[in-house]
Short mmCIF file of C-alpha atoms in Angstrom, two decimals:
data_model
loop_
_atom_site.label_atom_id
_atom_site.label_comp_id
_atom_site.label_asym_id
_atom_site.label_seq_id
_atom_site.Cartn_x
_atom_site.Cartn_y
_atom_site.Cartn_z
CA UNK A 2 -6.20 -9.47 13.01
CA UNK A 3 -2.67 -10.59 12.36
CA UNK A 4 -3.91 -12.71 9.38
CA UNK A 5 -5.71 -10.21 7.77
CA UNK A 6 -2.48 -7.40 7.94
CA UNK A 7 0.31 -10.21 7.10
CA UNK A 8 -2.10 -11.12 4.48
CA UNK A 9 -2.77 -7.61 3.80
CA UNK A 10 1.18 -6.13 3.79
CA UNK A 11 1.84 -9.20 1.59
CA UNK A 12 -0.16 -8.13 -1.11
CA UNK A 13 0.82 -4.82 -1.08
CA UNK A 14 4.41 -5.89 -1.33
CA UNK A 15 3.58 -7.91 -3.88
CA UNK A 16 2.01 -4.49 -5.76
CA UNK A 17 4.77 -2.38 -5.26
CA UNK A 18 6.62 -4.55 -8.25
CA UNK A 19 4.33 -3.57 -10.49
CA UNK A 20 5.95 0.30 -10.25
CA UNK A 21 9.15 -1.66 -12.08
CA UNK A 22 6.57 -2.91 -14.80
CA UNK A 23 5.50 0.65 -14.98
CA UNK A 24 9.40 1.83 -15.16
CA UNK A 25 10.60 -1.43 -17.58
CA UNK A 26 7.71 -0.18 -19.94
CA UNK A 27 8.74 2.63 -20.09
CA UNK A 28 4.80 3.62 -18.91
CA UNK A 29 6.24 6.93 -16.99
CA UNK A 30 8.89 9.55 -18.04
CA UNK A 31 11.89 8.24 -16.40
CA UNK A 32 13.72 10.29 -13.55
CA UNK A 33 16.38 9.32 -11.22
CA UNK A 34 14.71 9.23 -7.80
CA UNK A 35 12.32 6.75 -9.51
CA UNK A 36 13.95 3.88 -8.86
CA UNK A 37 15.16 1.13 -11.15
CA UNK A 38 16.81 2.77 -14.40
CA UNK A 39 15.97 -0.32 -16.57
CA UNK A 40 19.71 -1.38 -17.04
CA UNK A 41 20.82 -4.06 -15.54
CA UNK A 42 24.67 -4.93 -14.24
CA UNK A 43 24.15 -8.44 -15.49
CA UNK A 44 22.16 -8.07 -18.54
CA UNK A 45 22.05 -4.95 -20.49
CA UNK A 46 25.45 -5.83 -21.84
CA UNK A 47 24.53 -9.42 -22.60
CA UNK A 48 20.59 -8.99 -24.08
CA UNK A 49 20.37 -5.05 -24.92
CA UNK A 50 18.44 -2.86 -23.25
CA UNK A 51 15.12 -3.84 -25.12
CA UNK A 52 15.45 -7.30 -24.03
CA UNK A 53 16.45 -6.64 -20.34
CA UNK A 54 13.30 -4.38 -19.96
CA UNK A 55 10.68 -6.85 -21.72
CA UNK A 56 12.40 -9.79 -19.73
CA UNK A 57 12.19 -7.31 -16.40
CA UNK A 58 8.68 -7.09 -17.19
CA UNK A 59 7.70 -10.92 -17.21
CA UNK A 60 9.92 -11.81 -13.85
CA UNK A 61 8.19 -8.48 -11.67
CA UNK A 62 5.08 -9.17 -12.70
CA UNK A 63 5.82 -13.27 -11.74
CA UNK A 64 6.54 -11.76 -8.51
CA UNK A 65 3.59 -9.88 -8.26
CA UNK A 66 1.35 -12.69 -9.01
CA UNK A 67 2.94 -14.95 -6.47
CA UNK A 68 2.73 -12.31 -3.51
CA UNK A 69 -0.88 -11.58 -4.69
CA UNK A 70 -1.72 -15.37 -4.60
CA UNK A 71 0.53 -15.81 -1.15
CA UNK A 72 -1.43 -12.96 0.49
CA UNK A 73 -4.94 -14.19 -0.81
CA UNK A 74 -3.64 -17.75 0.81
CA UNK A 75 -3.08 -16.42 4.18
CA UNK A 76 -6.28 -14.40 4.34
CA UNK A 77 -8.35 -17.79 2.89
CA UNK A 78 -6.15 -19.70 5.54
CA UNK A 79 -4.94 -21.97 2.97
CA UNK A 80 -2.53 -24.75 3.26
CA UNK A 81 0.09 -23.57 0.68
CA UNK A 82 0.65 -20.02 1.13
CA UNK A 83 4.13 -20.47 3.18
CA UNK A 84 5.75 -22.22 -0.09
CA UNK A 85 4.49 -19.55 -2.62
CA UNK A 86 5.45 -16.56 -0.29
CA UNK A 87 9.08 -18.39 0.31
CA UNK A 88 8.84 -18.65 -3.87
CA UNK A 89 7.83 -15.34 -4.61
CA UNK A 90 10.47 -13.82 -2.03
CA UNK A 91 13.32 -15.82 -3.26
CA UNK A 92 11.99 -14.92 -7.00
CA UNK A 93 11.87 -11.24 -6.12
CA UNK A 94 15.49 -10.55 -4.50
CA UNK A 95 16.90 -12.87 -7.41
CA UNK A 96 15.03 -10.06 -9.64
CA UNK A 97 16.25 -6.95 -8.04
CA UNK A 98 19.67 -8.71 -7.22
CA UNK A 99 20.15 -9.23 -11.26
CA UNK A 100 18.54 -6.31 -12.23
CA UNK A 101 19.95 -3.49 -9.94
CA UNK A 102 22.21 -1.41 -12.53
CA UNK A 103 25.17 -1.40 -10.12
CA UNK A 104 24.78 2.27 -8.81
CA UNK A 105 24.22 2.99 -5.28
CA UNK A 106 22.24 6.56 -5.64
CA UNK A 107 18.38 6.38 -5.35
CA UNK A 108 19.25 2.73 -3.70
CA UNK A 109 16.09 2.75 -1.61
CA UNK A 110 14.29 3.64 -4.51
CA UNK A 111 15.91 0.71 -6.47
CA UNK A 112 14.47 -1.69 -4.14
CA UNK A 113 16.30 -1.82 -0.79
CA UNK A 114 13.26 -1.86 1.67
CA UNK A 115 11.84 -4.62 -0.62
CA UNK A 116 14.91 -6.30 -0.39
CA UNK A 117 15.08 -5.99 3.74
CA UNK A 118 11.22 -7.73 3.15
CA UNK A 119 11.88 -10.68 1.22
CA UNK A 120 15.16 -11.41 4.13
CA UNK A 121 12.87 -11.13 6.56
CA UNK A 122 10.20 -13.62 4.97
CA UNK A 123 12.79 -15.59 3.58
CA UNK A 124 14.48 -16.13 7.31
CA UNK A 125 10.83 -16.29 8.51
CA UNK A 126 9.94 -19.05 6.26
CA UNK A 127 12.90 -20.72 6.67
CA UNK A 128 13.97 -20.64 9.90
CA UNK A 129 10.61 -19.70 11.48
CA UNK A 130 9.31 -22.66 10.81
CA UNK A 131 5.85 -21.33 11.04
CA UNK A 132 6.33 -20.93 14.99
CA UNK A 133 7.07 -16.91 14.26
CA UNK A 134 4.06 -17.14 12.55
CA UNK A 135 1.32 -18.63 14.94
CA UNK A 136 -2.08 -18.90 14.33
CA UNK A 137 -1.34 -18.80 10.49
#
């Protein structure tokens, strides 16, 4: 039962960075409680906003694949599934950690609770060492 939730939650988490696609793409009419306003602190200036949302695009939906592929790895009880989730949770707070546009208002919304996930894999993968994990 554990493997199938972890496995489960992970892919789901994984999901949930598809919403930025969505928002990057401009896919939905933007509002503030949203989430992410497709600016970035680091590189709006640098690329322009065109750039920072197609570039958005490509790195969420990286992330997306490799929580996808991490959760399909722990339900098939594959051997490689701790390095791809460590991967895609280092990948995704890199993303949202570059990406956040600086402003603390809707910060939940802009990725905090996904944030609190990948430190807690991260430490888990890290520092776990699989024993916080057993059976997996």
């Amino acid at each position: 039962m554990l493997k199938f939730s972890l496995g489960l939650f992970i892919i789901l988490h994984g999901l949930v960075h598809l919403w930025y696609v969505a928002l990057s793409q401009r896919l939905v009419e933007f509002q503030p409680e949203m989430g992410w306003s497709s600016r970035s602190w680091l590189f709006t200036d640098l690329l322009g906003d065109a750039a920072t949302r197609s570039l958005a695009s490509v790195l969420f939906i990286m992330a997306t694949l490799g929580f996808v592929a991490a959760g399909v790895g722990i339900l098939l009880s594959t051997s490689w599934w701790r390095l791809l989730l460590l991967g895609a949770a280092l990948l995704s707070t890199a993303i949202l950690l570059v990406l956040w546009d600086g402003s603390t208002q809707f910060i939940v919304e802009k990725g905090l609770i996904g944030l609190l996930i990948n430190f807690v894999v991260i430490a888990l993968m890290l520092f776990g060492q699989g024993r916080a994990l057993p059976g997996l």
